[in-house]
CSV table of C-alpha atoms in Angstrom, one decimal:
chain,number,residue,atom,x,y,z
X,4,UNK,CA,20.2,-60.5,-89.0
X,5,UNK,CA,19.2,-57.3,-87.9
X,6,UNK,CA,16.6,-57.0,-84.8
X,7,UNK,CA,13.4,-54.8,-85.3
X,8,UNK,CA,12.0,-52.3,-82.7
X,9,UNK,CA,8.9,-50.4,-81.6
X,10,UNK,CA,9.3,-46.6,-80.3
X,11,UNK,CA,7.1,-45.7,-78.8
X,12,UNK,CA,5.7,-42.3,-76.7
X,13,UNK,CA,2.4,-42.1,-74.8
X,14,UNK,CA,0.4,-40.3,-73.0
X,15,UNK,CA,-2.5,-42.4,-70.9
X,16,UNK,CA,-5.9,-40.5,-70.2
X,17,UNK,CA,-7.3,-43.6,-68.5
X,18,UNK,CA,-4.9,-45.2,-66.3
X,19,UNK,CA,-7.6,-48.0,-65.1
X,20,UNK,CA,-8.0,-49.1,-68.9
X,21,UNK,CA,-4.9,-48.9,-69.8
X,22,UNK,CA,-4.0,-51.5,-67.1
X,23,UNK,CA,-6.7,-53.7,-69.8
X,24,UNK,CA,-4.5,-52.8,-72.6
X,25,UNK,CA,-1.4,-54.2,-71.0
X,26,UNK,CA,-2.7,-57.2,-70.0
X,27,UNK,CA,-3.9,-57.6,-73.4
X,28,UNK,CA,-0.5,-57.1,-75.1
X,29,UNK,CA,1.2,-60.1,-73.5
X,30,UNK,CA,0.0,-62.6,-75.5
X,31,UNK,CA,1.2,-61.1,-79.0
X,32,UNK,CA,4.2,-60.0,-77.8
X,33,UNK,CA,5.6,-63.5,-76.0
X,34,UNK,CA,4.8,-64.9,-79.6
X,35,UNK,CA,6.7,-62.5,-81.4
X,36,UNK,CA,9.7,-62.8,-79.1
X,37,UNK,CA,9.4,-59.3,-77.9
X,38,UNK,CA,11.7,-58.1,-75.5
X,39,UNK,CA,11.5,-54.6,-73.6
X,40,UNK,CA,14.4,-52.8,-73.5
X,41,UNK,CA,13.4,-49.6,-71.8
X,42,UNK,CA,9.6,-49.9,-70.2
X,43,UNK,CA,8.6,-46.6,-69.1
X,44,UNK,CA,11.6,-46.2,-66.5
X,45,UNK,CA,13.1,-42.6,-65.5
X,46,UNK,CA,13.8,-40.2,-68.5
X,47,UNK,CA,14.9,-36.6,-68.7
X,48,UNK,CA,13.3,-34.5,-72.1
X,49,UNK,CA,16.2,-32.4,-73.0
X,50,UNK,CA,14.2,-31.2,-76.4
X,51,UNK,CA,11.0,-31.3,-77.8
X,52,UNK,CA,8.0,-31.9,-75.7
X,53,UNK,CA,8.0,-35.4,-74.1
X,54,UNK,CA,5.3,-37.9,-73.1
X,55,UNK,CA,4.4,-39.6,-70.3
X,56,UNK,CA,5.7,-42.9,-71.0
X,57,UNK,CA,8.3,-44.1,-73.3
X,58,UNK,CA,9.0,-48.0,-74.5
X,59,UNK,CA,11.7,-49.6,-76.8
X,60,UNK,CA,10.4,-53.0,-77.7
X,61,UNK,CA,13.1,-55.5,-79.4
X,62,UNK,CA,12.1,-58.2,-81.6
X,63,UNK,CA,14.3,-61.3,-83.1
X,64,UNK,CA,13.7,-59.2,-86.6
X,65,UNK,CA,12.2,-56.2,-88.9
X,66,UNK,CA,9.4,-58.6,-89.6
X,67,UNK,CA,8.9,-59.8,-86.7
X,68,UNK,CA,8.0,-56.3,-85.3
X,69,UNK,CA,5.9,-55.9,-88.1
X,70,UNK,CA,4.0,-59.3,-87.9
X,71,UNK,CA,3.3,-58.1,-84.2
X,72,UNK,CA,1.7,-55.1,-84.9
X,73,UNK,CA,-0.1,-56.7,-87.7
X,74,UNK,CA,-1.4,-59.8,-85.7
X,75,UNK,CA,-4.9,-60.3,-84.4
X,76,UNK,CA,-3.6,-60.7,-81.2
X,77,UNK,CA,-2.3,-57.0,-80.8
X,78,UNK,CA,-5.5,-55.8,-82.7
X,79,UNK,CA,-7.1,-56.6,-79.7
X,80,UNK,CA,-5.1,-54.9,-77.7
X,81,UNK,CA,-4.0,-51.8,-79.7
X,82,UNK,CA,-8.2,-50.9,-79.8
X,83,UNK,CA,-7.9,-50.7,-76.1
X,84,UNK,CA,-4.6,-48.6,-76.3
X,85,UNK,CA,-6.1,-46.3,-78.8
X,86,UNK,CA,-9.2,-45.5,-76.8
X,87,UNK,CA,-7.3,-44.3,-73.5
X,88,UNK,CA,-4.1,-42.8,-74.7
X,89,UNK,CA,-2.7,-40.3,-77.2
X,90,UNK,CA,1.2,-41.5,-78.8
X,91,UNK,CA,3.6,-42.1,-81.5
X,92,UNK,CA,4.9,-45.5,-82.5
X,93,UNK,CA,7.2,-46.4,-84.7
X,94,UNK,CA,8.7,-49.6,-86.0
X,95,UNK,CA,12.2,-49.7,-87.1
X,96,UNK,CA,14.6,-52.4,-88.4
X,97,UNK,CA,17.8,-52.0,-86.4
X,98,UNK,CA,21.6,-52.0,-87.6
X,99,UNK,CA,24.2,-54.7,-87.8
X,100,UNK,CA,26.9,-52.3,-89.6
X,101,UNK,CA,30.4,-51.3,-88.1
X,102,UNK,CA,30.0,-48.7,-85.3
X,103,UNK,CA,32.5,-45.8,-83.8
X,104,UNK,CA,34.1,-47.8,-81.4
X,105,UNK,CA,35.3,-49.9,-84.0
X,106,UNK,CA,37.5,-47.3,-85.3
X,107,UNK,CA,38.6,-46.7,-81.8
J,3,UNK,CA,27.6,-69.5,-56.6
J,4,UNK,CA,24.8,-70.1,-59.3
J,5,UNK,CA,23.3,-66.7,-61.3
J,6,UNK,CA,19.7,-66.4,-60.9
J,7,UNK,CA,17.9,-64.2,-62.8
J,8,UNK,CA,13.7,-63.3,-63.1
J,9,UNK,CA,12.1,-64.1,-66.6
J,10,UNK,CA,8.7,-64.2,-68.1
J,11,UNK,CA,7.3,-67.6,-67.7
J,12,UNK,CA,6.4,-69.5,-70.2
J,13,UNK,CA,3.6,-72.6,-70.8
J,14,UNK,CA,6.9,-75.0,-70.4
J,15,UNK,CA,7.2,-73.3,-67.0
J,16,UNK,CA,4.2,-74.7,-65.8
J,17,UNK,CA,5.2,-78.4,-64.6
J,18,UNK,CA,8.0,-76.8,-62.7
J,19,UNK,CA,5.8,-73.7,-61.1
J,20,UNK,CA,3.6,-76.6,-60.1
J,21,UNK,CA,6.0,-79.1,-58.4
J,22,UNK,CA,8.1,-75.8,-56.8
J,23,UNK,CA,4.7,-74.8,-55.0
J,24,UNK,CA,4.4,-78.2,-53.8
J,25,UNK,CA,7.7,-78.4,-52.4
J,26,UNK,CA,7.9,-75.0,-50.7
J,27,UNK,CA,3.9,-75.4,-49.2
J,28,UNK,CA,5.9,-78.4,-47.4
J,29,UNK,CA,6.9,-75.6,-44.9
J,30,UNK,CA,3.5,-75.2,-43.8
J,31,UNK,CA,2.9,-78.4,-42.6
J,32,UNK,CA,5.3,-77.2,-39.9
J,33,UNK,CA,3.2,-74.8,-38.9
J,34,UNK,CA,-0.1,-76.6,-38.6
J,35,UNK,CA,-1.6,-76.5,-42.2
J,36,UNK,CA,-0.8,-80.1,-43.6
J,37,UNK,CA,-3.9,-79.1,-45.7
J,38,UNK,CA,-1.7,-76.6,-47.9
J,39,UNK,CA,1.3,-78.9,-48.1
J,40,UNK,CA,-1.2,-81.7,-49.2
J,41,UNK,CA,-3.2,-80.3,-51.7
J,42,UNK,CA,-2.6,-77.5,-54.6
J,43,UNK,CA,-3.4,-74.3,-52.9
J,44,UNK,CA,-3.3,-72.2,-56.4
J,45,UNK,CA,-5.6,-73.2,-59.2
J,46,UNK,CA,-3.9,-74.3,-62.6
J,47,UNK,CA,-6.3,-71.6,-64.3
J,48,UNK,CA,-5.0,-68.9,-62.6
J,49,UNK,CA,-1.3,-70.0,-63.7
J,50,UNK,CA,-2.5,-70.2,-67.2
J,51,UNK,CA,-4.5,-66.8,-67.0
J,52,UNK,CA,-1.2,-65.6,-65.4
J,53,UNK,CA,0.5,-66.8,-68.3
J,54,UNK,CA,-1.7,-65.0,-70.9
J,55,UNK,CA,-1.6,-61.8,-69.2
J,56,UNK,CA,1.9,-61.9,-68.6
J,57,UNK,CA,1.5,-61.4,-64.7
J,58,UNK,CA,3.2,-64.5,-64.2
J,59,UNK,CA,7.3,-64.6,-63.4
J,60,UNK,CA,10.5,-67.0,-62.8
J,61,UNK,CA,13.5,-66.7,-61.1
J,62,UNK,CA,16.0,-69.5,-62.7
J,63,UNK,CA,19.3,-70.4,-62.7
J,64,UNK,CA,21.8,-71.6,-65.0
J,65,UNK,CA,20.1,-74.0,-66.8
J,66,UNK,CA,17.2,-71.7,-67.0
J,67,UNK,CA,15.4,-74.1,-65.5
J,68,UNK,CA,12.6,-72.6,-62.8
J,69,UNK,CA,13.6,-71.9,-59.0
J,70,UNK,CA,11.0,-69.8,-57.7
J,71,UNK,CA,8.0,-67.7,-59.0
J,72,UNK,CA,5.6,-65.2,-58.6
J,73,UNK,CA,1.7,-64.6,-60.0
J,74,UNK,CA,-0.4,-61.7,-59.6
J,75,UNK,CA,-3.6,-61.0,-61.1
J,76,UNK,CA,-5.4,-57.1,-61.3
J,77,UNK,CA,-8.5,-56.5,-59.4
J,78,UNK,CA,-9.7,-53.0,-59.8
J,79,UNK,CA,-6.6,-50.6,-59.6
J,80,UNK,CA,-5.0,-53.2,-57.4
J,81,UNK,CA,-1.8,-55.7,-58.0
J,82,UNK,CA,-2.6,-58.7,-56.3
J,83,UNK,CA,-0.3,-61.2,-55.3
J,84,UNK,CA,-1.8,-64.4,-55.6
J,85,UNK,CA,1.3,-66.9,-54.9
J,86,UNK,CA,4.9,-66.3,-54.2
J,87,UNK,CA,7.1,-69.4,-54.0
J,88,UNK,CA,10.7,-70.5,-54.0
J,89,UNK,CA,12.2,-74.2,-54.5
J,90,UNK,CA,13.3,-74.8,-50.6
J,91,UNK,CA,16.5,-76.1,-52.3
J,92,UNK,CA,17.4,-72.4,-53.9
J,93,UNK,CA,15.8,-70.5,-50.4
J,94,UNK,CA,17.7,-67.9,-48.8
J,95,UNK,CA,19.3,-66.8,-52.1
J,96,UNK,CA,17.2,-63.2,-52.4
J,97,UNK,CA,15.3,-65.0,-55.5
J,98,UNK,CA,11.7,-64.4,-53.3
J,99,UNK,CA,12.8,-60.7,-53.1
J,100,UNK,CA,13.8,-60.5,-56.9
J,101,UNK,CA,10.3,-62.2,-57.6
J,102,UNK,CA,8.6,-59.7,-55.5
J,103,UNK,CA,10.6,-56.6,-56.5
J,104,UNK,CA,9.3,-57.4,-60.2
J,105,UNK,CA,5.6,-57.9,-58.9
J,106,UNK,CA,6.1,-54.0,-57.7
J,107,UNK,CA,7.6,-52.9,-61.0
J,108,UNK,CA,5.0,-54.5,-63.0
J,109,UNK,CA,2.4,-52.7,-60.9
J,110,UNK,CA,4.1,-49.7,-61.3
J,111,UNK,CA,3.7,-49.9,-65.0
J,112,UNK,CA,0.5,-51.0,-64.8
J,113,UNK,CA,-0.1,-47.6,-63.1
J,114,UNK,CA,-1.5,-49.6,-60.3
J,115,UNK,CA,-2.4,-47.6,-57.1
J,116,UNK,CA,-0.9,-50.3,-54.7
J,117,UNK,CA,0.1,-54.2,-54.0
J,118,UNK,CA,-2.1,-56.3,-52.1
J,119,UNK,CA,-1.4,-59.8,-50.9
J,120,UNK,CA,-2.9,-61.9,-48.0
J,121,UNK,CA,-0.9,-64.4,-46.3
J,122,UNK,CA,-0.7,-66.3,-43.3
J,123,UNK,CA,-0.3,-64.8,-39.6
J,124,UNK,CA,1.6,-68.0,-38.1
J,125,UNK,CA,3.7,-68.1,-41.2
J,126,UNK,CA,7.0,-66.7,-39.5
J,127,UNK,CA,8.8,-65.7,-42.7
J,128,UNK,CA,6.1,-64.2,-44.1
J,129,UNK,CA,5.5,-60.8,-42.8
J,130,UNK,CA,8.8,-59.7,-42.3
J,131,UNK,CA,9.5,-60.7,-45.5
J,132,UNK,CA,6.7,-58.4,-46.9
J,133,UNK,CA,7.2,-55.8,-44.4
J,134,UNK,CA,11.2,-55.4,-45.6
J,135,UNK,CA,9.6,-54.1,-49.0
J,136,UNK,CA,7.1,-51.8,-47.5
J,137,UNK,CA,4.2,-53.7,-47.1
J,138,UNK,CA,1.7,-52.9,-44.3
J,139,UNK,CA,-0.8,-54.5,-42.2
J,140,UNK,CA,-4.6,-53.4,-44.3
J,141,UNK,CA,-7.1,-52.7,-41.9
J,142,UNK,CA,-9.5,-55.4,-42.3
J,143,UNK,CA,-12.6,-53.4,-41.3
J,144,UNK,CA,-11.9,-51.1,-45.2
J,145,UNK,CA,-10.0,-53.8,-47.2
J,146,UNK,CA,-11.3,-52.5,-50.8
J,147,UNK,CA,-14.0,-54.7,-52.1
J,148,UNK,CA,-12.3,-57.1,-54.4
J,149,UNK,CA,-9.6,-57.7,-51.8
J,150,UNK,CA,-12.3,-58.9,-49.1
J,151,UNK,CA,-14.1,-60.8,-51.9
J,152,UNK,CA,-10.5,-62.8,-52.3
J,153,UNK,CA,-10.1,-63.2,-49.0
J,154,UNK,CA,-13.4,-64.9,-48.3
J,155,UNK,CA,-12.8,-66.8,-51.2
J,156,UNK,CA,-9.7,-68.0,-49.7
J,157,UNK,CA,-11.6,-68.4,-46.5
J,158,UNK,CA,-14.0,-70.1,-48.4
J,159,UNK,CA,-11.4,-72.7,-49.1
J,160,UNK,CA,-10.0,-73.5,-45.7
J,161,UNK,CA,-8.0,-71.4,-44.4
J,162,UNK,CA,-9.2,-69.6,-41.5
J,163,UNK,CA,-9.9,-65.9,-41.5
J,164,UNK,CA,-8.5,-65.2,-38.1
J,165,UNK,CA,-5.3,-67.2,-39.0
J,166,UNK,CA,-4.5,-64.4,-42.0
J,167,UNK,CA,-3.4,-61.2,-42.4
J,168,UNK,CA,-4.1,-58.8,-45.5
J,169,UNK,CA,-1.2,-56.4,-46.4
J,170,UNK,CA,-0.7,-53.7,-48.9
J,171,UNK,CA,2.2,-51.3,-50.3
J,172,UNK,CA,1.2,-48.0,-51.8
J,173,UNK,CA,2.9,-47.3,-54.8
């Protein structure tokens, strides 16, 4: 099945509440099986104008990234977020089809 | 040579983050402090408020069974490091520094200004170990409030205040 991901691009205005907002994220995303796959590490903008810090968040599937966002737990949480930073997010349901190396 | 790797904990973490601080406090009986070795020196409520705010880590091995762990908790802008510990059967196998390197990346996302932690003076292991990964002695006369409210708490508890150190990496 495929996975499902979160994108997502931020900029934080309030680093000392935002430490509140990741706190509060835990929770919701341990029960959803969230994984990070890139967490705000190193990153060069080679177009468009970047943001501070970028995420990829896997989950086991489309829905599951949905019922995350959706959940009362991440409410909690995603009123903090909003508060103190300016982004995009984005969930996605990832692919499971042939890829170019296969041709290879 | 058995793979060890740092995870999230989880609640089914707990029985073995409970019996591997026992075992490793052992070591400070050693050194004069049979009351560490004999009672539990971290509360289960910070383990579980660890747990909820995901500030709470694992290294295990092939059976991903627990071998060591770290919890920190936020005070302020500061990481603190509340307990570090690894199973004296899996010691001397870089699992404390792969605990503690993920302490200082998790403050680093956090946007935390620095890690604090206070630990014993007599330990022998324990400030070089912190020291390798750029902690430094605070000055006790301007710890930052929180961290000298801990540390009376923890004085508070037993553990003499001339017998511990505070130290702190900048991030």
């Amino acid at each position: 099945m495929a996975k499902g991901y979160w994108i997502a691009r931020v900029d934080v205005n309030d680093d000392a509440a935002y430490k509140d907002y990741v706190k509060a994220n835990a929770k919701p995303f341990a029960e959803f099986g969230a994984r990070f796959l890139v967490r705000g590490g190193p990153f060069k903008a080679v177009e468009g104008t970047p943001r501070q810090r970028n995420v990829v968040i896997e989950f086991p599937s489309y829905e599951a990234a949905l019922a995350c966002y959706n959940s009362e737990g991440y409410a909690v949480a995603k009123a903090i977020r909003q508060d103190v930073s300016i982004g995009e997010l984005v969930i996605l349901e990832g692919y499971d089809g042939p890829q170019p190396e296969d041709a290879a | 040579m058995i793979q060890h790797k740092v995870r999230s904990a989880t609640k089914h973490d707990l029985t073995d983050i409970l019996r591997i601080e026992r075992n490793a406090a052992q070591a400070f009986r050693d050194i004069g402090y049979p009351q560490l070795a004999d009672g539990a020196a971290t509360p289960t409520g910070l383990f579980e408020a660890g747990l909820d705010q995901g500030f709470l880590w694992v290294s295990v091995g092939d059976q991903n069974t627990p071998t060591g762990f770290a919890l920190a908790s936020l005070m302020d802008g500061l990481f603190y490091l509340e307990d570090i510990s690894v199973d004296p059967e899996f010691q001397r196998q870089g699992l404390g520094d792969a605990l503690l390197l993920q302490v200082i990346d998790h403050a680093r996302f956090l946007y935390c200004s620095s890690v604090a932690l206070s630990t014993l003076s007599k330990a022998p292991w324990s400030e070089p170990f912190y020291r390798k990964h750029g902690f430094l002695l605070a000055d006790m006369d301007r710890l930052p409030a929180p961290i000298w409210e801990q540390f009376q708490a923890e004085t508070n508890m037993g553990l003499p205040a001339e017998d511990r150190i505070v130290m702190v990496k900048q991030l």
